[in-house]
PDB file of C-alpha atoms in Angstrom:
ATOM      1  CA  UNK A   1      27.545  15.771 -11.159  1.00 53.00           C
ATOM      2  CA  UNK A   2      28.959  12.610  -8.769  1.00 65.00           C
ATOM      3  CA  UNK A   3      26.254  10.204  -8.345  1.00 67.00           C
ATOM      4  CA  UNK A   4      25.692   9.866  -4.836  1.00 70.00           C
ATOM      5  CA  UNK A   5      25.765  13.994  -4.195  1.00 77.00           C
ATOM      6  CA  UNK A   6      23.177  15.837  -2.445  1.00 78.00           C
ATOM      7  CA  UNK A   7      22.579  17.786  -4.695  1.00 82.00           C
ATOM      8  CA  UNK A   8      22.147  15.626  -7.648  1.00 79.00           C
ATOM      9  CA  UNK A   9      18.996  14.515  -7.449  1.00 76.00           C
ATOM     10  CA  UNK A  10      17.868  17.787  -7.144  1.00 80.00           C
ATOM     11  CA  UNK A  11      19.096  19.495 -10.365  1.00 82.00           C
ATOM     12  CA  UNK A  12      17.689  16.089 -12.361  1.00 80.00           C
ATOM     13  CA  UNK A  13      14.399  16.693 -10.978  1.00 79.00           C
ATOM     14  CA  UNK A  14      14.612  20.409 -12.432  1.00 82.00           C
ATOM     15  CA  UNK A  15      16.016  19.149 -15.280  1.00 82.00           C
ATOM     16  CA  UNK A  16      12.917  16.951 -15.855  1.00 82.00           C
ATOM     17  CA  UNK A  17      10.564  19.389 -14.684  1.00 81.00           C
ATOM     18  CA  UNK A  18       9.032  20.815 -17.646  1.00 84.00           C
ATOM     19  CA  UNK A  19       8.505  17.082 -19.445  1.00 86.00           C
ATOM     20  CA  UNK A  20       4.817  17.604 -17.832  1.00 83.00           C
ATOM     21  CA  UNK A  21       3.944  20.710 -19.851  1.00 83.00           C
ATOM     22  CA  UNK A  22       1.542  21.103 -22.491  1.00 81.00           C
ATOM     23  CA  UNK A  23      -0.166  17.690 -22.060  1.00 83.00           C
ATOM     24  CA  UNK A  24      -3.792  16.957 -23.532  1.00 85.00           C
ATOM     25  CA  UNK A  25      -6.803  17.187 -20.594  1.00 86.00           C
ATOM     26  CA  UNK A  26      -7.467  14.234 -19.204  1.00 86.00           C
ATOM     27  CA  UNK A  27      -3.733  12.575 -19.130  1.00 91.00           C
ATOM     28  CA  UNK A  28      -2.304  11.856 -15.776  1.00 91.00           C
ATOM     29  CA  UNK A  29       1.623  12.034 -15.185  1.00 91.00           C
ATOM     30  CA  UNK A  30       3.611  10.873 -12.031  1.00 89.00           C
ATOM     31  CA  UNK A  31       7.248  11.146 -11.886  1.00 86.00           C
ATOM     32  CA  UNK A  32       9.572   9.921  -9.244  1.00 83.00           C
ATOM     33  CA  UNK A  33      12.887  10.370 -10.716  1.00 78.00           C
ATOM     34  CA  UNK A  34      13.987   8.687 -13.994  1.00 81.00           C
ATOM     35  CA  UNK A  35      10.503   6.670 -13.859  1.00 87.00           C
ATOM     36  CA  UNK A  36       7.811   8.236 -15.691  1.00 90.00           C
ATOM     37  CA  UNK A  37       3.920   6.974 -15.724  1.00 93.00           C
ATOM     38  CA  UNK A  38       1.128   8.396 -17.936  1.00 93.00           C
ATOM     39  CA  UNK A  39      -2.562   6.916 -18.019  1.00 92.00           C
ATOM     40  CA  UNK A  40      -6.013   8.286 -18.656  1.00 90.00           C
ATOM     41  CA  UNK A  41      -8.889   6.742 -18.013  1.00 86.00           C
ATOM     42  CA  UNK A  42     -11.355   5.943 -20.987  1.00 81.00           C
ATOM     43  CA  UNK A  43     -14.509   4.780 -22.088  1.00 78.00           C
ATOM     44  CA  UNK A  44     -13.592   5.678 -26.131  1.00 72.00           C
ATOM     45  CA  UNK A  45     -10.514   5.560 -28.308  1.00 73.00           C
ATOM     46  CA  UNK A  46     -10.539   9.206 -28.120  1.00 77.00           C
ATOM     47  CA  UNK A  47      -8.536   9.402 -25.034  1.00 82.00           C
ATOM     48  CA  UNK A  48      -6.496   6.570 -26.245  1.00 87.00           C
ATOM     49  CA  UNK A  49      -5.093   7.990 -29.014  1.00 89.00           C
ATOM     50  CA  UNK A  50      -4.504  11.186 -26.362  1.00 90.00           C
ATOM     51  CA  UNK A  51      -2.201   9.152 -24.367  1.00 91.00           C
ATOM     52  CA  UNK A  52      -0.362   8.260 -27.685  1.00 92.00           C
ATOM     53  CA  UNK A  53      -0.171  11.837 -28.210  1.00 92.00           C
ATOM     54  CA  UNK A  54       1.469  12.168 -24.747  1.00 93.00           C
ATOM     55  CA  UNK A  55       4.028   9.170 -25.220  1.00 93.00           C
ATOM     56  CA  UNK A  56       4.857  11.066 -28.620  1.00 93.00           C
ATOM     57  CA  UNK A  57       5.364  14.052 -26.949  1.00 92.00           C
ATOM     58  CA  UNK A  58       7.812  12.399 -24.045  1.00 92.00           C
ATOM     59  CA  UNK A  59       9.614  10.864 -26.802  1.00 92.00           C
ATOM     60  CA  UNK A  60      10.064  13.997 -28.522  1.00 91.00           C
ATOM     61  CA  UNK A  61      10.967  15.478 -25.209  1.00 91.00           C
ATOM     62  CA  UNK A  62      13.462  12.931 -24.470  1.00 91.00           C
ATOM     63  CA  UNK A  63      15.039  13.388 -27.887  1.00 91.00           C
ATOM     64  CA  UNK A  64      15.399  16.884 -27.209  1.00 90.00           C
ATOM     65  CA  UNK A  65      17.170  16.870 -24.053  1.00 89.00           C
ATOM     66  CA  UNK A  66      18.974  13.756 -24.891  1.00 88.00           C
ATOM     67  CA  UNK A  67      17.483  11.275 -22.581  1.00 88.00           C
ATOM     68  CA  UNK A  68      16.937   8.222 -23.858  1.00 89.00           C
ATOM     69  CA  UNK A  69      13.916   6.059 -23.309  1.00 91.00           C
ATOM     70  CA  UNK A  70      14.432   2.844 -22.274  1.00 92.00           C
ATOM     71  CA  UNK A  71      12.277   0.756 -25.045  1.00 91.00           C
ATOM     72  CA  UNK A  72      13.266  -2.683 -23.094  1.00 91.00           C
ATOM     73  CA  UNK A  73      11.883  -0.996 -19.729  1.00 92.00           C
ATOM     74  CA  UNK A  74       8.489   0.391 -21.010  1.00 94.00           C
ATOM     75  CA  UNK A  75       5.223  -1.324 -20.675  1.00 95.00           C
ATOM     76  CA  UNK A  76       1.467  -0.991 -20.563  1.00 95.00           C
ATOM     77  CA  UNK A  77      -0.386  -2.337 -17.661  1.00 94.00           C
ATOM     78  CA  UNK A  78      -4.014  -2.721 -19.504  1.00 93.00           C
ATOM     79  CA  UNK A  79      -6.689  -1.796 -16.480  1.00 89.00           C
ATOM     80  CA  UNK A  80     -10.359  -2.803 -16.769  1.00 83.00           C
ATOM     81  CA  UNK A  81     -12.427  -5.442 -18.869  1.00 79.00           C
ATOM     82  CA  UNK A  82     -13.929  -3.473 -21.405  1.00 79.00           C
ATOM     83  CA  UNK A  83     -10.400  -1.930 -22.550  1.00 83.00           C
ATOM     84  CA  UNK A  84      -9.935  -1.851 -25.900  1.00 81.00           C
ATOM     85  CA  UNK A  85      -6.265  -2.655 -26.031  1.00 88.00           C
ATOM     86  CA  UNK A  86      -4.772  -0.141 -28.266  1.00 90.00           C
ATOM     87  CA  UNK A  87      -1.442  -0.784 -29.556  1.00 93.00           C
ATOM     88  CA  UNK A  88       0.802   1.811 -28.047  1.00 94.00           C
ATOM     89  CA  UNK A  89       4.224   2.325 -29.560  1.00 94.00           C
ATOM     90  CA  UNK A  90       7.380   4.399 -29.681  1.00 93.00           C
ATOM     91  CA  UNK A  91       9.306   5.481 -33.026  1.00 89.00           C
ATOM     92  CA  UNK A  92       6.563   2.993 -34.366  1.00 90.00           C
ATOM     93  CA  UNK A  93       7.555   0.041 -32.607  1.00 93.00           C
ATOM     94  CA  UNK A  94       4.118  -1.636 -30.639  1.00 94.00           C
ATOM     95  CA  UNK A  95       5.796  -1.120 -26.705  1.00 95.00           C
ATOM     96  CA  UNK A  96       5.280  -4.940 -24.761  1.00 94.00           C
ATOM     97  CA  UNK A  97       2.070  -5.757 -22.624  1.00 94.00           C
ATOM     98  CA  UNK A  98       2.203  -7.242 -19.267  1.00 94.00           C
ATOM     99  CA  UNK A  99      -0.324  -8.790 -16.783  1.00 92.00           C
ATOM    100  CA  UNK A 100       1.750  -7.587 -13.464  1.00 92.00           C
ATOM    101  CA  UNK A 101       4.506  -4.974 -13.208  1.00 91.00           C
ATOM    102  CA  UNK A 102       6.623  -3.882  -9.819  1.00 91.00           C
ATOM    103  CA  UNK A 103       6.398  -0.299  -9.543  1.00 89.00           C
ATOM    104  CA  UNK A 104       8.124   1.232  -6.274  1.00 87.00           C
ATOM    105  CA  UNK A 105       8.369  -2.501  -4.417  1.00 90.00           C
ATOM    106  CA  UNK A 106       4.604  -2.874  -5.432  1.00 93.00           C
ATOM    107  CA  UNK A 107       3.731  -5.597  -7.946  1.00 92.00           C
ATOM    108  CA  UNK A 108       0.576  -4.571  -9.761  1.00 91.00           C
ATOM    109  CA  UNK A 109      -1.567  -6.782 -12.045  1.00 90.00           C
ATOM    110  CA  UNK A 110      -4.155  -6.287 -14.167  1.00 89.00           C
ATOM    111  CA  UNK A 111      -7.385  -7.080 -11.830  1.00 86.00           C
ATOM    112  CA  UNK A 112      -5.808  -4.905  -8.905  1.00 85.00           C
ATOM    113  CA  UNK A 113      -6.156  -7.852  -6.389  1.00 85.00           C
ATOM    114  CA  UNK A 114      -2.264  -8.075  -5.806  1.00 92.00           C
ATOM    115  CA  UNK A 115      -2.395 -11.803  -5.007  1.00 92.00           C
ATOM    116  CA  UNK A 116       0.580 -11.953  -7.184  1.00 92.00           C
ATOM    117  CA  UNK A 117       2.691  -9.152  -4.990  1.00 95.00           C
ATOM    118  CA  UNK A 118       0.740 -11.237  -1.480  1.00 96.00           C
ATOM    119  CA  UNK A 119       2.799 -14.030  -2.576  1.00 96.00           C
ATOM    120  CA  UNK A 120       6.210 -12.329  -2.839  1.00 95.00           C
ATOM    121  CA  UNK A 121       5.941 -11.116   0.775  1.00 97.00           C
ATOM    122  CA  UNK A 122       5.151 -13.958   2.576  1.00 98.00           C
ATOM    123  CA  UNK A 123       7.668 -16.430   0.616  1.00 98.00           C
ATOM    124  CA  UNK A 124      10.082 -13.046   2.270  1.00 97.00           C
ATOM    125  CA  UNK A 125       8.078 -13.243   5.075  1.00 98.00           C
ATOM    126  CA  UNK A 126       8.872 -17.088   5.574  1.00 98.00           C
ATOM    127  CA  UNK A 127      12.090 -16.831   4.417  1.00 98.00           C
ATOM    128  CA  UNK A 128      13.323 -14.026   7.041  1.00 98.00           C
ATOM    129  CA  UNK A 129      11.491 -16.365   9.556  1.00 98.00           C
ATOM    130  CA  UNK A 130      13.732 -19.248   8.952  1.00 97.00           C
ATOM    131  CA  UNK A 131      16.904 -17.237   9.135  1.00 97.00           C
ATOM    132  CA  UNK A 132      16.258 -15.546  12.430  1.00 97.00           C
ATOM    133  CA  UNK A 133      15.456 -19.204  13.807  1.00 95.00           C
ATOM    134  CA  UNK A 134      18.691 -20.349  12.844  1.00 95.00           C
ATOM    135  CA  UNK A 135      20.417 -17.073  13.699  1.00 95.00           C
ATOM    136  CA  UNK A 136      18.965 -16.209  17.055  1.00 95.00           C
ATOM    137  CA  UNK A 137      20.294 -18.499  19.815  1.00 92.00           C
ATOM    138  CA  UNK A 138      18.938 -16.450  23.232  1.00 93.00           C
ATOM    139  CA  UNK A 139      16.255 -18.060  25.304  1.00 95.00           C
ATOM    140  CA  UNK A 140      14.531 -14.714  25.689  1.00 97.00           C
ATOM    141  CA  UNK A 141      11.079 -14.147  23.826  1.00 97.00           C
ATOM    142  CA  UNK A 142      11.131 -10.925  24.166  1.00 96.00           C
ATOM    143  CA  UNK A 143      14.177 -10.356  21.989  1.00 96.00           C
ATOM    144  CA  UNK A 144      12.645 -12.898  19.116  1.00 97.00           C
ATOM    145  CA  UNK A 145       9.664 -10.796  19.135  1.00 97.00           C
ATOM    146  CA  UNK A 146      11.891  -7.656  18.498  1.00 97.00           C
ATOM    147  CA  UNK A 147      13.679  -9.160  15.709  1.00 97.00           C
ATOM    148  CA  UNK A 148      10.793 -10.425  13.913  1.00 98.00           C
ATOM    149  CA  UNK A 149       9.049  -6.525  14.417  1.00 97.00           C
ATOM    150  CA  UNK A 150      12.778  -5.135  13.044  1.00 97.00           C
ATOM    151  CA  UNK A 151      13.502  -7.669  10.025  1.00 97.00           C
ATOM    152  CA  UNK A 152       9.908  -9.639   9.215  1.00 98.00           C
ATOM    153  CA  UNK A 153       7.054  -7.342  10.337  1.00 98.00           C
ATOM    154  CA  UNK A 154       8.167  -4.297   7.601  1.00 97.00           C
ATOM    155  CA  UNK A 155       8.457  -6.398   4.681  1.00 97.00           C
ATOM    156  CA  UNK A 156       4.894  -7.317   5.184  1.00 98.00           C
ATOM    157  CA  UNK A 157       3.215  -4.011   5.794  1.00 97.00           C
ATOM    158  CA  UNK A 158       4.782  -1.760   3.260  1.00 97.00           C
ATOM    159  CA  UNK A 159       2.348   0.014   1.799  1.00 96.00           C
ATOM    160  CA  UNK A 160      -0.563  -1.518   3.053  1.00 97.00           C
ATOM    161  CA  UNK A 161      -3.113   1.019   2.828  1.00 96.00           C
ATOM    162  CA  UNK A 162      -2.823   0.542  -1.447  1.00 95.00           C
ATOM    163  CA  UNK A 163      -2.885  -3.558  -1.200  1.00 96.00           C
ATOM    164  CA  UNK A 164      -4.745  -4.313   2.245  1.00 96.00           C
ATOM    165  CA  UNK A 165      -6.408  -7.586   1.227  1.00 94.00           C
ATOM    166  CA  UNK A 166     -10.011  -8.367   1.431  1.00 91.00           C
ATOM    167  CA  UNK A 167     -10.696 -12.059   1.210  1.00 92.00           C
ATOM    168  CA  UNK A 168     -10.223 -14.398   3.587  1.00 95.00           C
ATOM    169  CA  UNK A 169      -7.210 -16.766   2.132  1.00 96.00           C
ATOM    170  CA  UNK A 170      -5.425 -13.635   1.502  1.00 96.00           C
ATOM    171  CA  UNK A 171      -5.823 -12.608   4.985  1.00 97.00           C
ATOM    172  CA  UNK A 172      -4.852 -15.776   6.684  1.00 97.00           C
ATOM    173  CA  UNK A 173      -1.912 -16.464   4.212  1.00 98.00           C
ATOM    174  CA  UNK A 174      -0.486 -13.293   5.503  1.00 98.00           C
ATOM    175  CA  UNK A 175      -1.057 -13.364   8.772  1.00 98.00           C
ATOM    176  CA  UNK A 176       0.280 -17.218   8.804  1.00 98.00           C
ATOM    177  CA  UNK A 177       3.331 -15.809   8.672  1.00 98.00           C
ATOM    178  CA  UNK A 178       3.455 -14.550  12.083  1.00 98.00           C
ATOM    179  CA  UNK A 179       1.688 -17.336  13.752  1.00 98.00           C
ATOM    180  CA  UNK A 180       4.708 -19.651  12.413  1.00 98.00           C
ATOM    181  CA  UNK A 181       7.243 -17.688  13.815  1.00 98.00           C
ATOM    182  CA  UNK A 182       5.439 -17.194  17.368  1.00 98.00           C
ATOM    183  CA  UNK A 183       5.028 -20.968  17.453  1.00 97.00           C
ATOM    184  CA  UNK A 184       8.716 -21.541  16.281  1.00 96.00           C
ATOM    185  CA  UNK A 185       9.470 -18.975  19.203  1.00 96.00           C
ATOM    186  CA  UNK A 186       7.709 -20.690  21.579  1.00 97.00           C
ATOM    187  CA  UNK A 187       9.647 -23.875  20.844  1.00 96.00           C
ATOM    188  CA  UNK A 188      12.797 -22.356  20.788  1.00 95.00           C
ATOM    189  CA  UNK A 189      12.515 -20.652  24.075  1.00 96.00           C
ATOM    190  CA  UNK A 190      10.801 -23.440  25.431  1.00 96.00           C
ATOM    191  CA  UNK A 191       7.553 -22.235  26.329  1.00 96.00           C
ATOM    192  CA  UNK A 192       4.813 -23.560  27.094  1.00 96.00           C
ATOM    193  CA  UNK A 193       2.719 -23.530  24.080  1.00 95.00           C
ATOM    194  CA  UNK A 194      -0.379 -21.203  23.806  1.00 96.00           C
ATOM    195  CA  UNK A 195      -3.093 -20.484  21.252  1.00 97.00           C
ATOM    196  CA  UNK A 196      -2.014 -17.620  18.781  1.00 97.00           C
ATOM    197  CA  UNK A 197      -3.965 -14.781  20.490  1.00 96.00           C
ATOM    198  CA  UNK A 198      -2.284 -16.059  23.790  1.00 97.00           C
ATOM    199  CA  UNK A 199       1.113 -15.718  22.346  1.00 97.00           C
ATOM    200  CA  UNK A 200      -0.015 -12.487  20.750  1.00 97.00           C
ATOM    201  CA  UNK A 201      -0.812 -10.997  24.000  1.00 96.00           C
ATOM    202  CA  UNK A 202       2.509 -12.815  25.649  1.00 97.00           C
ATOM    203  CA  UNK A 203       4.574 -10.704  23.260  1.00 97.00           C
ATOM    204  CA  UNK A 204       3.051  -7.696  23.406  1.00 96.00           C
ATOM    205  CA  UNK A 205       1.544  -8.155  19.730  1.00 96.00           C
ATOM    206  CA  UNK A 206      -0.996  -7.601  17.604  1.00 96.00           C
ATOM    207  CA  UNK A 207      -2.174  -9.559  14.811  1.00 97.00           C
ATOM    208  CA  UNK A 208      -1.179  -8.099  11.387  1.00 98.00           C
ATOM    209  CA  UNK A 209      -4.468  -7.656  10.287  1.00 96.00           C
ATOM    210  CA  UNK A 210      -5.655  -5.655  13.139  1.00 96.00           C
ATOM    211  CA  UNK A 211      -2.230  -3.680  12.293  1.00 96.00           C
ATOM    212  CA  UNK A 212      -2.715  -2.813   8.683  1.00 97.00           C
ATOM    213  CA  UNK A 213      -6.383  -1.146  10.275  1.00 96.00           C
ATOM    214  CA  UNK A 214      -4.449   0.346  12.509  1.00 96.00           C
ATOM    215  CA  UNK A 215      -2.245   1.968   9.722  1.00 97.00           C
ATOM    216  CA  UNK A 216      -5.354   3.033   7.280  1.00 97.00           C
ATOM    217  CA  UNK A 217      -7.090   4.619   9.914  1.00 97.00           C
ATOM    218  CA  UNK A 218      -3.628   6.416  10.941  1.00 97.00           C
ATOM    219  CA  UNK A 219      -3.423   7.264   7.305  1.00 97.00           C
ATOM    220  CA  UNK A 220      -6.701   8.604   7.078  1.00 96.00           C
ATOM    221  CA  UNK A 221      -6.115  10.755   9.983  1.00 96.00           C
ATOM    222  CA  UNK A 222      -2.771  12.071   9.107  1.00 95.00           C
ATOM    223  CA  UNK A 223      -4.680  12.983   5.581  1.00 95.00           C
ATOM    224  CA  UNK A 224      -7.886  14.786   7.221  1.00 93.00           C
ATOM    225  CA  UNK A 225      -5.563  16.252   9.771  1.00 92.00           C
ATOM    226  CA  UNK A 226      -3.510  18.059   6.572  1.00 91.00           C
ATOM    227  CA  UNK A 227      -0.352  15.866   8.202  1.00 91.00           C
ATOM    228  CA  UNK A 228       0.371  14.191   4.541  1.00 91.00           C
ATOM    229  CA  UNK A 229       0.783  15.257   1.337  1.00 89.00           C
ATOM    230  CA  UNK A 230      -2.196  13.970   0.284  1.00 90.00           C
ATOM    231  CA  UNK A 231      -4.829  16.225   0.376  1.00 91.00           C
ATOM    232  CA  UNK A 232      -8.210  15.370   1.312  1.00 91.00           C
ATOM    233  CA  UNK A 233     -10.223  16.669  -1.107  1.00 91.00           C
ATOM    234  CA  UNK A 234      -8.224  14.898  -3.679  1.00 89.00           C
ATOM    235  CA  UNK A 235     -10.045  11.171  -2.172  1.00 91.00           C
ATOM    236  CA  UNK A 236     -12.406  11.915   0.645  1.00 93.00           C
ATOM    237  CA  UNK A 237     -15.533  14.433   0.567  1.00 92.00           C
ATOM    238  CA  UNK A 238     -16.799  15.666   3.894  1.00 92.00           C
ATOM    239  CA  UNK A 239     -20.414  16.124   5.296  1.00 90.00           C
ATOM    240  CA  UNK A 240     -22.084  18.727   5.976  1.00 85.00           C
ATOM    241  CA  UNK A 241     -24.190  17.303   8.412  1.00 83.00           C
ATOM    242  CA  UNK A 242     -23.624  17.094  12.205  1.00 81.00           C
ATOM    243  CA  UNK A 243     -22.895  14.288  13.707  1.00 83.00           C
ATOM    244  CA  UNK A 244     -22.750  13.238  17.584  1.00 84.00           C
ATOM    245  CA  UNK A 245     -19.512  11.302  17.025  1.00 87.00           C
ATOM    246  CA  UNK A 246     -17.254  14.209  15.683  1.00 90.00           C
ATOM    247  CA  UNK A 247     -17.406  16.524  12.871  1.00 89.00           C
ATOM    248  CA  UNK A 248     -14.943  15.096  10.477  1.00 92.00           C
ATOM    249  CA  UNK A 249     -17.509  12.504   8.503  1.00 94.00           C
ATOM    250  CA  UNK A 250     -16.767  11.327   5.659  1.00 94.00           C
ATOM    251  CA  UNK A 251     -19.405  10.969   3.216  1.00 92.00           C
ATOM    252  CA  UNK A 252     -20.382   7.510   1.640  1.00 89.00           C
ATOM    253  CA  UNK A 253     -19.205   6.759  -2.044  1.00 88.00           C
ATOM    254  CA  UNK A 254     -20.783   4.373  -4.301  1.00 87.00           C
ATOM    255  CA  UNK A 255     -19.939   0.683  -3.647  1.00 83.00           C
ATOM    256  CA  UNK A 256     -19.727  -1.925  -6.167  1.00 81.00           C
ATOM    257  CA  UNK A 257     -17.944  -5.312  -6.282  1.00 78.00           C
ATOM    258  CA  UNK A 258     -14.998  -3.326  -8.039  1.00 76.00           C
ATOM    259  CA  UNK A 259     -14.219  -0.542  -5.774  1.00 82.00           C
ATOM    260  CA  UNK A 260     -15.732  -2.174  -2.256  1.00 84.00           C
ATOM    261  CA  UNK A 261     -12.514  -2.748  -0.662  1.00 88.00           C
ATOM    262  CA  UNK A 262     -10.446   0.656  -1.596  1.00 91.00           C
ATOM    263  CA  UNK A 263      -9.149   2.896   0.788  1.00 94.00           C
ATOM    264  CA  UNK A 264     -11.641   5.225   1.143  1.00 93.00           C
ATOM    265  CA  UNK A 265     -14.469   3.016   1.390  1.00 93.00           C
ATOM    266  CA  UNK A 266     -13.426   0.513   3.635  1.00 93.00           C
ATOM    267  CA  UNK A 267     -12.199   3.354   6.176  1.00 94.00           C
ATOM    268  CA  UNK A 268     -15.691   5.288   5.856  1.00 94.00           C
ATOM    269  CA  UNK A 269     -17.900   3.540   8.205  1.00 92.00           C
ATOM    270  CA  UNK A 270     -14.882   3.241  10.881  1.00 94.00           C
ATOM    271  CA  UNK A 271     -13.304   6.611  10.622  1.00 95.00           C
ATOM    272  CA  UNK A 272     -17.001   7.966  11.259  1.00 94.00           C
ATOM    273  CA  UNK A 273     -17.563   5.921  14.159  1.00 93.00           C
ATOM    274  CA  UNK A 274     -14.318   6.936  15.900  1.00 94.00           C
ATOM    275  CA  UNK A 275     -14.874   8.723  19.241  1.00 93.00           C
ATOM    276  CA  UNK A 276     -14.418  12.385  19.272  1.00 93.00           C
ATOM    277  CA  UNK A 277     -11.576  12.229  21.672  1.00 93.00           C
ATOM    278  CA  UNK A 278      -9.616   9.882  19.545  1.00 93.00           C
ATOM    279  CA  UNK A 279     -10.560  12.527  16.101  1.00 93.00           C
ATOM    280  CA  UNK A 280      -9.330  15.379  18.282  1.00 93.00           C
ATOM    281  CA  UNK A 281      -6.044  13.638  19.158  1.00 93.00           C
ATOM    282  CA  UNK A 282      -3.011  16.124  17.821  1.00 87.00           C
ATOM    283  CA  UNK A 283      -0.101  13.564  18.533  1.00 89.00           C
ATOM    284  CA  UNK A 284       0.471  10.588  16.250  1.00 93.00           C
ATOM    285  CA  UNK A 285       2.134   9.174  18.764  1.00 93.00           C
ATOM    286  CA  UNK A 286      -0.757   9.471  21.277  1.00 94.00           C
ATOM    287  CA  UNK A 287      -3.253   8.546  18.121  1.00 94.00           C
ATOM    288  CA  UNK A 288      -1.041   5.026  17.791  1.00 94.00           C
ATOM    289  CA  UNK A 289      -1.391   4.585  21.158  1.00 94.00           C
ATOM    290  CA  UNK A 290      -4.862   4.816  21.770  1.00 94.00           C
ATOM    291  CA  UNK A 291      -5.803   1.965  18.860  1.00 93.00           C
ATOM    292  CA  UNK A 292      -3.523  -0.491  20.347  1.00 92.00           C
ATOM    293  CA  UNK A 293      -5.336   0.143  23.704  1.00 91.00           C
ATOM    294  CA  UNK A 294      -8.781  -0.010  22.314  1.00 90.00           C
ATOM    295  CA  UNK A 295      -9.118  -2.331  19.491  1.00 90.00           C
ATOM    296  CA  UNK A 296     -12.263  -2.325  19.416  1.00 90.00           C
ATOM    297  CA  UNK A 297     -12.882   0.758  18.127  1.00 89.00           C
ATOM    298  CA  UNK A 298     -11.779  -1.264  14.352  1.00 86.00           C
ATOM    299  CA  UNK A 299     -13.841  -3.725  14.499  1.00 71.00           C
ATOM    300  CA  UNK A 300     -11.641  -6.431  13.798  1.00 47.00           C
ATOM    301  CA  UNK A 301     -11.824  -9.922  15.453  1.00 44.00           C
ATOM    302  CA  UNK A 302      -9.070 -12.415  15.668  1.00 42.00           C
ATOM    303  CA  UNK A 303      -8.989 -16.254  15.974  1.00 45.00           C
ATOM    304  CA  UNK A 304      -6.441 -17.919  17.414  1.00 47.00           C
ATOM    305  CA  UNK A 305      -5.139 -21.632  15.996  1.00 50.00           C
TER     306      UNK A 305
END
């Protein structure tokens, strides 16, 4: 089959289909198309050694239908500090250890606090900054602003809802980004300058913290609404209880220092809140609109420097 047909990637995927079969309870698989990733989640060897079973059995898969695992390519990300670090290996040979790993334009480490993968986008984020200052050469702000939205903005959002950050340096770093270029705008269209939030509202932006809220709680919608593929049993459980506010709650999880700033927990207490009118919206479009007209229905305060 050509690379590049249509329907290539569809007779690989059937091809590959039954490589999930007949693995041991408690073994997770995702696939997305020559990229395979197993875990389990532990608390004895037991399951351990089941994931060696399961690399065994890929192997022996891949054997069969004569594709070749990549040895040089496969890792193991260890999660959590009380893992016991078992020595995983293919045709005997111990596969290599790493402390981050890029999976899908994600970098991952080991502690889940992707400061390492917050540091790749705004050196981007900086770096696409710079160019469209030297590119652009229009006196119009407007058209700045559009550019940075089209070529910056993206690079520094994807995906949010896995890595949103939750301290503070992590938070400005990112949103430094943006309050460079707006300044560098200003200067180059020579503006008067402003305070950031001043600029913001000049430009018709919003900060990108208040945006990454924005995109959870769209998330979270799209998922309760059954407008993703995610379904919502699968991370959220509803309550049973009424509520004045709308009938949608979600129901609180357990909090701890690990888990306090994951998606579903940091999107409880605000989803719940939401105003009926905004739950019952059926347009995305109408949804996106009314956040960016009432902000403070997030929460979310920004200073300006």
């Amino acid at each position: 089959m050509p690379q590049g047909s249509p329907l290539g990637p569809v007779l690989f995927i059937i091809y590959l289909n039954d490589i999930c079969k007949g693995l041991p309870n408690g073994v997770e698989i995702k696939l997305y198309a020559d990229d395979v990733k197993i875990w389990v989640v532990h608390k004895n060897d037991e399951n351990v050694i089941k994931l060696q079973n399961t690399l065994n059995k890929i192997v022996s898969w891949s054997n069969t239908w004569r594709i070749p695992i990549n040895f040089d390519k496969t890792y193991v990300l260890y999660l959590g500090k009380w893992n016991s670090y078992y020595n995983y290996t293919i045709n005997l040979e111990n596969l290599k250890s790493v402390k981050t790993i890029k999976d899908l334009g994600l970098v991952y480490d080991n502690k889940l606090n992707f400061s390492s993968y917050i540091n790749q986008i705004v050196k981007i984020g900086y770096y696409k900054s710079l160019q469209l200052c030297r590119i652009l050469k229009c006196k119009n702000p407007h058209i700045w602003a559009r550019a940075f939205k089209i070529y910056v903005r993206p690079n520094l959002e994807y995906a949010s809802q896995i890595w949103n950050p939750y301290y503070k340096n992590q938070i400005d770093k990112i949103e430094a980004v943006q309050k460079f270029f707006t300044r560098r705008l200003f200067t180059k269209c020579r503006l008067t300058y402003k305070p950031y939030v001043e600029r913001l509202n000049y430009l018709n932006l919003q900060s990108l913290q208040m945006r990454r809220k924005n995109i959870d709680i769209i998330t979270v919608f799209k998922i309760c609404k059954g407008l993703s593929n995610v379904h919502s049993s699968d991370i959220f459980e509803f309550s049973e209880r009424r509520s004045r506010k709308h009938q949608l709650q979600i129901k609180h999880q357990h909090q701890s220092n690990i888990n306090r700033n994951s998606f579903t927990i940091r999107n409880t207490n605000i989803w719940n809140n939401l105003p009926s009118e905004i739950i019952n919206i059926s347009n995305i479009k109408h949804l996106k609109r009314s956040l960016y007209r009432n902000p403070e229905l997030l929460e979310i305060r920004t200073r300006g420097h």
